[in-house]
Amino acid sequence: MAKKLLKYFKNSLVFLGRLSYLALGNGLILLVAYLFAHGILDGKINQDVGILVGNDSGFALSLVYWFDRFFPKIPLWYPLQGMGVSLFHSSPMALTFLIILLKRLTQLTAVEWFRILSFVTFPLTAFGIYLWTWVRLKHQTIALIAALFFLLSQASWLFQALHGIFAQSFSLVLVAPVFLFFDLFLERWLKKEGQRFSSRVFLILTIGLLGVNFLIHVVGGAMTAIALIAWSGLRFGLVKGKRIGFKWQMRSGLRGFVLAAAVVVLSVSLMAFWLVPFSSYSRLANREGLNTRSVGQIQEESLKIKSLLGIQTLGEGIYRYDFFFFAAPVLVFFVIGVLLAFWQRDKKIISLVLIIFFFVFLATSPIYWPSLASLFQFFFTTVYFRALIPVLIFLPIVAAWGSWTLVASLILTPFDRLTQKAMKRKMPGWLSLNLVIVKSFLQLMVAGLVLSLVFWSVVNLDHQPPPNPDFDKKNYKYQFQPYGPSLHNNFDTFLENPRDLLINLPKIELSRIGIENRNVLNQALDDWLAIDKTTILDVSPYAAGGAIMQGVGLTSDARFINLYHYYASLIHRMWGYQAGVFYGQEPLYQRTNLLTELTDWFGLKYAVLVPDIDPITSKYQATGWQPLKEFNDYSLRQKPELGPTVGSWGIVAWENPQPNGLISLSQRPVILVISDFSKEGYDQIFRAANLGALPYKKAWLVEGSKNIDDYSLDELAEFDGVILHGYGYKNRVRAWERLQEYVQAGGRLFVDTGWQFVAKDWGNKSSPESSYLLPNLLPVTKTHWADIGTSWDGVALAQDLAPVNWAQFDLPAWQGSPWGMALAQRADLRSGAKPLVWKNDEIMMAQWSVGDGEVIWSGINIFSHINQELNQAEGEFLGTILTSFYSSKDQSELEGFNYERFSPDEANFSFNQALDQPVWLLFREASSPYWQANFVSGDKKIKLPIWRAGPGFVLVKLNAVKPGDQLQLQARLNFKDGLLAKTISLITFLWLLAYLVLGQRVNFLTRWRLVKNWRQKWQDQAKSLSTNEEDY
């Protein structure tokens, strides 16, 4: 009985001691985090926004405001930026809705919760590191030091403190818990305890938390998943024992790899309801490849090893992230930890070290191994410095272990060896008790020495990147300090005089927490500009450093062409073209009619510009735009409300006096362009049209697919004309027969076969100079590949075409060589065909009638030639041919409809007058598979096709309209991204729930014969493992 009481008393003391240590340690963690970043809570740091920390924080907060307006409904569509995008499926959303829920459940505002979560990210992550280290390494002192080392390194903070990448930063919180629960499950599973309820709980927690991390930030979740698989494989594969050989190690590593991969698959399946549509939308937004960065761009956002070590000169070279560095004491003890891990052959620490080196390799390889980045371009576009996520968690653990092991190896290791020899001999009980007491004293002494050593290193080994004397420091927001996020100097003060600082601990001004984000620039624009539900604005990329776009949606529902979250754009290439025309100074974009054309296409009313930077006089004033004098005077005399470096607001607003707005209704001709999108064929035609080939007011262009036979005859018949440029087909005979029927019924077809290797009928690939037979529909029978020299001299036109000044054309040349063309001989003209452009006997363009329709053939590759330098004279020349060829209808814009927006996902158009002839409705929001169009007339509801027109907008054809008819547009997910994805998530959830409750009866892991056999083999060998390996 006395022994039981003594044991109980001893265990109670140990428990209370550990609990006290835990409380004191976590109190210290919270204190250090508070000293570093209490300014995140009081909102006094970021002068640009006034209440938030980090560049992107304003945008993250605007998402909260947007979705909070509709919650619990979740709109798929966001119409206020980028001419319409889906933010829900292109941006991490978990924290957005967490803030919304917390806001609605409490009396705190969204701003307050945003700042609170921004701050607690760091102590919560440190607590997770503490728990993992304590439970898996079984040492609280190492755990405390690891948590503090995480907080010391500036690299840990900068995702949020400098860049405002809120979701990515918060994803750090779950990395250590995922690893902890997975390790606890593994330990029990390998002991044949996988069916215990606690084991099932640990597995479910691992799967659930990893899945949640994917929802918080997809790349953060992906990095955690990769690290988990690597950890599992290494922990299995690196174990050694008396009867364990290399072959068994490799098999064991594979087992661990497969088991962790299964956990990852289940996590992804659990969150499929969001991850599947996210993946689909990401591919859609990247269809132009513009979200995949070049190797040079990837290098700019990658990390140099010198940067991580804190020895990279700030602002040197092209690298944007040369200020991500680990604290010097952390790096010193990390090196010590690496050396001691390999010396002592500690498999857990070696596994962590290998994972750290692997992810550092990922973060730096684009700079040192660009060929690897080129090979996996999209992967490195997504990852770049985010590969640091596992490193930020594990490097402090290895460093903390190194600090303890360094001292312990000098004191405890010799003592242990001596006592082991003594224990082999028979000793009296009092001597054994004394040895235990001495060892406990030595452990306390080592703990004190280690903590003192760590404190000394923090005080004396402080280091920060060297300044660059040739670099303008104003380009950096903060003066980077040796430790933490460089927001305050309170930690330095604490190191110098902790007692005084603790007595006068910095307070939070609670009165500032409740301030709502009222973006002054956006509010001023709303007050001065006449904005309604159809008004479209654009903002110069030079205006206010992105502050205007971050505030979109906070003060009004104004619509902007610009987009802060540019990865989500569905018209990315056209947006870049528009930005070049509106704000570029390059000679290529100086044609004023380009600005007029794009103003019409985008329906623009206002442009927010920057004097002395944007081409106000040469473009806007020259094309009839007018300045908003009162607003401009007001703006230019404002105080620097966006920070001390801004001076005035530095912006002016100009107005288009005749904007088309969000919607246009017209009976003008609509032309289908069949071209290879990957070769930018449609873009070439669109730009040529802007230069005069087919102006907005004459005809509308529709972007088609590459192949002619992708379209049925009924679909072709919807259009007034078709243009083939860089086209293809699946079946030549069928494709041209279909076009023949289309033209004979009155269609008008323009075909350019002069794009070598891209246009399907450009010529004979094996022998370009030989004849190539063309389809019967075309006005010439065959062509051959040749050129007309490097001059237009001698080129003649048909008499009914307007005279041309060939000197204004760009030379028919490419990189000094003649411009290749598909040319026909005059003898190759079909009966009834007439040449339009020729030189001597070489026909370059011809026309003829087929049935009730017309066909024009060109072998010039004229659209590509126009696009070399955006030659306006060439565009206008082509316009003299195409506008009369296609424009046979009324080209005015119609009225007689009302527009209502019931929700972001629903747009309704009701008609109040009859339209007997077919009419086209252009809705200036990005076309996407989400949109569905239904025409409602009386009791009838007809589904209509949606076409992608102009820069990429929604276009719908209505064959006849009477008063009271409606066109309904709705954004909905398709089957795969909607119902199927949700079903996968639901099945996975029910499966996991059943496994948790019923255990072995639905054991989907141990019933896998392969896994079961692997586990048995592992158990047969486990007896030979070292007792220090915790049985796995």
mmCIF file of N, CA and C in Angstrom, residues 534-608:
data_model
loop_
_atom_site.group_PDB
_atom_site.id
_atom_site.type_symbol
_atom_site.label_atom_id
_atom_site.label_comp_id
_atom_site.label_asym_id
_atom_site.label_seq_id
_atom_site.Cartn_x
_atom_site.Cartn_y
_atom_site.Cartn_z
ATOM 1 N N THR A 534 -24.594 49.393 -63.820
ATOM 2 C CA THR A 534 -24.028 49.010 -65.118
ATOM 3 C C THR A 534 -22.745 49.787 -65.435
ATOM 4 N N THR A 535 -22.255 50.573 -64.486
ATOM 5 C CA THR A 535 -21.062 51.394 -64.726
ATOM 6 C C THR A 535 -19.799 50.548 -64.624
ATOM 7 N N ILE A 536 -18.898 50.757 -65.573
ATOM 8 C CA ILE A 536 -17.626 50.035 -65.587
ATOM 9 C C ILE A 536 -16.485 51.043 -65.515
ATOM 10 N N LEU A 537 -15.541 50.774 -64.609
ATOM 11 C CA LEU A 537 -14.384 51.629 -64.419
ATOM 12 C C LEU A 537 -13.119 50.830 -64.690
ATOM 13 N N ASP A 538 -12.040 51.572 -64.874
ATOM 14 C CA ASP A 538 -10.733 50.935 -64.887
ATOM 15 C C ASP A 538 -9.769 51.801 -64.101
ATOM 16 N N VAL A 539 -8.763 51.149 -63.532
ATOM 17 C CA VAL A 539 -7.791 51.826 -62.683
ATOM 18 C C VAL A 539 -6.401 51.545 -63.234
ATOM 19 N N SER A 540 -5.638 52.588 -63.418
ATOM 20 C CA SER A 540 -4.266 52.431 -63.876
ATOM 21 C C SER A 540 -3.487 51.541 -62.914
ATOM 22 N N PRO A 541 -2.634 50.671 -63.438
ATOM 23 C CA PRO A 541 -1.812 49.840 -62.540
ATOM 24 C C PRO A 541 -0.838 50.659 -61.707
ATOM 25 N N TYR A 542 -0.659 51.925 -62.075
ATOM 26 C CA TYR A 542 0.250 52.789 -61.319
ATOM 27 C C TYR A 542 -0.473 53.554 -60.203
ATOM 28 N N ALA A 543 -1.780 53.401 -60.089
ATOM 29 C CA ALA A 543 -2.564 54.235 -59.181
ATOM 30 C C ALA A 543 -2.602 53.644 -57.780
ATOM 31 N N ALA A 544 -2.050 54.361 -56.817
ATOM 32 C CA ALA A 544 -2.224 54.098 -55.381
ATOM 33 C C ALA A 544 -1.782 52.707 -54.953
ATOM 34 N N GLY A 545 -0.840 52.126 -55.691
ATOM 35 C CA GLY A 545 -0.244 50.875 -55.246
ATOM 36 C C GLY A 545 -1.209 49.733 -55.007
ATOM 37 N N GLY A 546 -2.300 49.698 -55.725
ATOM 38 C CA GLY A 546 -3.262 48.609 -55.572
ATOM 39 C C GLY A 546 -4.295 48.827 -54.492
ATOM 40 N N ALA A 547 -4.212 49.973 -53.777
ATOM 41 C CA ALA A 547 -5.146 50.200 -52.674
ATOM 42 C C ALA A 547 -6.585 50.303 -53.155
ATOM 43 N N ILE A 548 -6.792 50.880 -54.335
ATOM 44 C CA ILE A 548 -8.162 51.014 -54.845
ATOM 45 C C ILE A 548 -8.759 49.641 -55.100
ATOM 46 N N MET A 549 -8.001 48.755 -55.751
ATOM 47 C CA MET A 549 -8.541 47.448 -56.077
ATOM 48 C C MET A 549 -8.746 46.593 -54.830
ATOM 49 N N GLN A 550 -7.931 46.784 -53.801
ATOM 50 C CA GLN A 550 -8.160 46.046 -52.559
ATOM 51 C C GLN A 550 -9.474 46.455 -51.906
ATOM 52 N N GLY A 551 -9.875 47.717 -52.108
ATOM 53 C CA GLY A 551 -11.079 48.210 -51.457
ATOM 54 C C GLY A 551 -12.349 48.015 -52.246
ATOM 55 N N VAL A 552 -12.250 47.380 -53.422
ATOM 56 C CA VAL A 552 -13.451 47.178 -54.239
ATOM 57 C C VAL A 552 -14.462 46.340 -53.458
ATOM 58 N N GLY A 553 -15.707 46.768 -53.489
ATOM 59 C CA GLY A 553 -16.763 46.049 -52.804
ATOM 60 C C GLY A 553 -17.017 46.514 -51.387
ATOM 61 N N LEU A 554 -16.134 47.342 -50.830
ATOM 62 C CA LEU A 554 -16.320 47.810 -49.454
ATOM 63 C C LEU A 554 -17.269 48.998 -49.377
ATOM 64 N N THR A 555 -17.318 49.775 -50.447
ATOM 65 C CA THR A 555 -18.132 50.990 -50.391
ATOM 66 C C THR A 555 -19.217 51.043 -51.461
ATOM 67 N N SER A 556 -19.100 50.258 -52.522
ATOM 68 C CA SER A 556 -20.126 50.264 -53.573
ATOM 69 C C SER A 556 -19.996 49.003 -54.408
ATOM 70 N N ASP A 557 -20.868 48.868 -55.398
ATOM 71 C CA ASP A 557 -20.818 47.743 -56.325
ATOM 72 C C ASP A 557 -20.273 48.175 -57.681
ATOM 73 N N ALA A 558 -19.376 49.146 -57.684
ATOM 74 C CA ALA A 558 -18.747 49.563 -58.934
ATOM 75 C C ALA A 558 -17.961 48.402 -59.540
ATOM 76 N N ARG A 559 -17.953 48.346 -60.874
ATOM 77 C CA ARG A 559 -17.295 47.249 -61.582
ATOM 78 C C ARG A 559 -16.001 47.751 -62.218
ATOM 79 N N PHE A 560 -14.965 46.926 -62.100
ATOM 80 C CA PHE A 560 -13.646 47.307 -62.581
ATOM 81 C C PHE A 560 -13.121 46.268 -63.566
ATOM 82 N N ILE A 561 -12.435 46.777 -64.597
ATOM 83 C CA ILE A 561 -11.729 45.865 -65.507
ATOM 84 C C ILE A 561 -10.553 45.236 -64.777
ATOM 85 N N ASN A 562 -9.878 46.051 -63.987
ATOM 86 C CA ASN A 562 -8.709 45.581 -63.245
ATOM 87 C C ASN A 562 -9.105 44.517 -62.234
ATOM 88 N N LEU A 563 -8.123 43.734 -61.820
ATOM 89 C CA LEU A 563 -8.387 42.620 -60.904
ATOM 90 C C LEU A 563 -7.189 42.460 -59.988
ATOM 91 N N TYR A 564 -7.427 42.541 -58.675
ATOM 92 C CA TYR A 564 -6.323 42.405 -57.728
ATOM 93 C C TYR A 564 -5.804 40.966 -57.705
ATOM 94 N N HIS A 565 -6.702 40.013 -57.637
ATOM 95 C CA HIS A 565 -6.335 38.593 -57.621
ATOM 96 C C HIS A 565 -6.231 38.116 -59.069
ATOM 97 N N TYR A 566 -5.152 38.499 -59.737
ATOM 98 C CA TYR A 566 -5.072 38.338 -61.185
ATOM 99 C C TYR A 566 -5.061 36.886 -61.637
ATOM 100 N N TYR A 567 -4.711 35.953 -60.749
ATOM 101 C CA TYR A 567 -4.734 34.542 -61.130
ATOM 102 C C TYR A 567 -6.130 34.071 -61.519
ATOM 103 N N ALA A 568 -7.165 34.787 -61.052
ATOM 104 C CA ALA A 568 -8.537 34.346 -61.297
ATOM 105 C C ALA A 568 -9.087 34.819 -62.634
ATOM 106 N N SER A 569 -8.367 35.665 -63.347
ATOM 107 C CA SER A 569 -8.900 36.263 -64.561
ATOM 108 C C SER A 569 -9.223 35.212 -65.620
ATOM 109 N N LEU A 570 -10.397 35.350 -66.221
ATOM 110 C CA LEU A 570 -10.800 34.481 -67.324
ATOM 111 C C LEU A 570 -10.562 35.133 -68.683
ATOM 112 N N ILE A 571 -10.048 36.362 -68.679
ATOM 113 C CA ILE A 571 -9.733 37.068 -69.925
ATOM 114 C C ILE A 571 -8.320 37.641 -69.817
ATOM 115 N N HIS A 572 -7.415 36.840 -69.272
ATOM 116 C CA HIS A 572 -6.111 37.352 -68.868
ATOM 117 C C HIS A 572 -5.351 38.005 -70.017
ATOM 118 N N ARG A 573 -5.300 37.319 -71.152
ATOM 119 C CA ARG A 573 -4.514 37.845 -72.276
ATOM 120 C C ARG A 573 -5.146 39.116 -72.832
ATOM 121 N N MET A 574 -6.461 39.143 -72.935
ATOM 122 C CA MET A 574 -7.144 40.338 -73.415
ATOM 123 C C MET A 574 -7.027 41.484 -72.421
ATOM 124 N N TRP A 575 -7.035 41.152 -71.146
ATOM 125 C CA TRP A 575 -6.841 42.173 -70.109
ATOM 126 C C TRP A 575 -5.453 42.795 -70.247
ATOM 127 N N GLY A 576 -4.442 41.964 -70.484
ATOM 128 C CA GLY A 576 -3.094 42.496 -70.681
ATOM 129 C C GLY A 576 -3.015 43.399 -71.901
ATOM 130 N N TYR A 577 -3.704 42.995 -72.972
ATOM 131 C CA TYR A 577 -3.757 43.817 -74.182
ATOM 132 C C TYR A 577 -4.440 45.145 -73.889
ATOM 133 N N GLN A 578 -5.562 45.106 -73.199
ATOM 134 C CA GLN A 578 -6.283 46.331 -72.838
ATOM 135 C C GLN A 578 -5.420 47.251 -71.979
ATOM 136 N N ALA A 579 -4.714 46.684 -71.003
ATOM 137 C CA ALA A 579 -3.857 47.497 -70.131
ATOM 138 C C ALA A 579 -2.737 48.142 -70.938
ATOM 139 N N GLY A 580 -2.188 47.407 -71.914
ATOM 140 C CA GLY A 580 -1.151 47.996 -72.756
ATOM 141 C C GLY A 580 -1.674 49.160 -73.571
ATOM 142 N N VAL A 581 -2.883 49.003 -74.120
ATOM 143 C CA VAL A 581 -3.478 50.072 -74.927
ATOM 144 C C VAL A 581 -3.801 51.289 -74.067
ATOM 145 N N PHE A 582 -4.340 51.077 -72.874
ATOM 146 C CA PHE A 582 -4.798 52.181 -72.040
ATOM 147 C C PHE A 582 -3.664 52.885 -71.302
ATOM 148 N N TYR A 583 -2.627 52.140 -70.937
ATOM 149 C CA TYR A 583 -1.621 52.723 -70.057
ATOM 150 C C TYR A 583 -0.190 52.587 -70.576
ATOM 151 N N GLY A 584 0.001 51.816 -71.639
ATOM 152 C CA GLY A 584 1.351 51.602 -72.138
ATOM 153 C C GLY A 584 1.876 52.784 -72.923
ATOM 154 N N GLN A 585 3.182 52.982 -72.843
ATOM 155 C CA GLN A 585 3.841 54.058 -73.574
ATOM 156 C C GLN A 585 4.554 53.543 -74.825
ATOM 157 N N GLU A 586 4.505 52.210 -75.034
ATOM 158 C CA GLU A 586 5.230 51.639 -76.160
ATOM 159 C C GLU A 586 4.628 52.118 -77.483
ATOM 160 N N PRO A 587 5.441 52.339 -78.498
ATOM 161 C CA PRO A 587 4.915 52.769 -79.812
ATOM 162 C C PRO A 587 3.863 51.816 -80.356
ATOM 163 N N LEU A 588 3.965 50.525 -79.983
ATOM 164 C CA LEU A 588 3.024 49.525 -80.476
ATOM 165 C C LEU A 588 1.587 49.868 -80.118
ATOM 166 N N TYR A 589 1.398 50.555 -78.980
ATOM 167 C CA TYR A 589 0.047 50.812 -78.486
ATOM 168 C C TYR A 589 -0.391 52.261 -78.646
ATOM 169 N N GLN A 590 0.265 53.026 -79.488
ATOM 170 C CA GLN A 590 -0.047 54.449 -79.576
ATOM 171 C C GLN A 590 -1.194 54.760 -80.537
ATOM 172 N N ARG A 591 -1.727 53.754 -81.238
ATOM 173 C CA ARG A 591 -2.847 54.013 -82.157
ATOM 174 C C ARG A 591 -4.090 54.381 -81.350
ATOM 175 N N THR A 592 -4.598 55.571 -81.579
ATOM 176 C CA THR A 592 -5.721 56.045 -80.768
ATOM 177 C C THR A 592 -6.998 55.252 -81.017
ATOM 178 N N ASN A 593 -7.147 54.688 -82.231
ATOM 179 C CA ASN A 593 -8.379 53.932 -82.471
ATOM 180 C C ASN A 593 -8.420 52.632 -81.666
ATOM 181 N N LEU A 594 -7.260 52.157 -81.199
ATOM 182 C CA LEU A 594 -7.266 50.998 -80.312
ATOM 183 C C LEU A 594 -7.974 51.337 -79.010
ATOM 184 N N LEU A 595 -7.696 52.531 -78.465
ATOM 185 C CA LEU A 595 -8.350 52.934 -77.230
ATOM 186 C C LEU A 595 -9.854 53.094 -77.442
ATOM 187 N N THR A 596 -10.240 53.664 -78.569
ATOM 188 C CA THR A 596 -11.672 53.829 -78.865
ATOM 189 C C THR A 596 -12.365 52.483 -78.974
ATOM 190 N N GLU A 597 -11.736 51.553 -79.693
ATOM 191 C CA GLU A 597 -12.332 50.242 -79.889
ATOM 192 C C GLU A 597 -12.490 49.491 -78.563
ATOM 193 N N LEU A 598 -11.433 49.487 -77.747
ATOM 194 C CA LEU A 598 -11.505 48.753 -76.488
ATOM 195 C C LEU A 598 -12.429 49.438 -75.494
ATOM 196 N N THR A 599 -12.533 50.754 -75.567
ATOM 197 C CA THR A 599 -13.514 51.452 -74.735
ATOM 198 C C THR A 599 -14.920 50.976 -75.073
ATOM 199 N N ASP A 600 -15.201 50.807 -76.368
ATOM 200 C CA ASP A 600 -16.514 50.306 -76.779
ATOM 201 C C ASP A 600 -16.724 48.861 -76.333
ATOM 202 N N TRP A 601 -15.723 48.039 -76.562
ATOM 203 C CA TRP A 601 -15.870 46.628 -76.221
ATOM 204 C C TRP A 601 -16.055 46.431 -74.714
ATOM 205 N N PHE A 602 -15.289 47.149 -73.907
ATOM 206 C CA PHE A 602 -15.363 46.966 -72.461
ATOM 207 C C PHE A 602 -16.463 47.812 -71.810
ATOM 208 N N GLY A 603 -17.122 48.656 -72.592
ATOM 209 C CA GLY A 603 -18.216 49.449 -72.043
ATOM 210 C C GLY A 603 -17.781 50.454 -71.009
ATOM 211 N N LEU A 604 -16.576 50.943 -71.111
ATOM 212 C CA LEU A 604 -15.951 51.734 -70.051
ATOM 213 C C LEU A 604 -16.522 53.150 -69.971
ATOM 214 N N LYS A 605 -16.735 53.613 -68.736
ATOM 215 C CA LYS A 605 -17.187 54.985 -68.512
ATOM 216 C C LYS A 605 -16.110 55.837 -67.864
ATOM 217 N N TYR A 606 -15.382 55.290 -66.881
ATOM 218 C CA TYR A 606 -14.379 56.062 -66.159
ATOM 219 C C TYR A 606 -13.033 55.339 -66.182
ATOM 220 N N ALA A 607 -11.983 56.133 -66.200
ATOM 221 C CA ALA A 607 -10.633 55.603 -66.034
ATOM 222 C C ALA A 607 -9.930 56.427 -64.961
ATOM 223 N N VAL A 608 -9.335 55.768 -64.001
ATOM 224 C CA VAL A 608 -8.579 56.424 -62.933
ATOM 225 C C VAL A 608 -7.106 56.369 -63.330
#
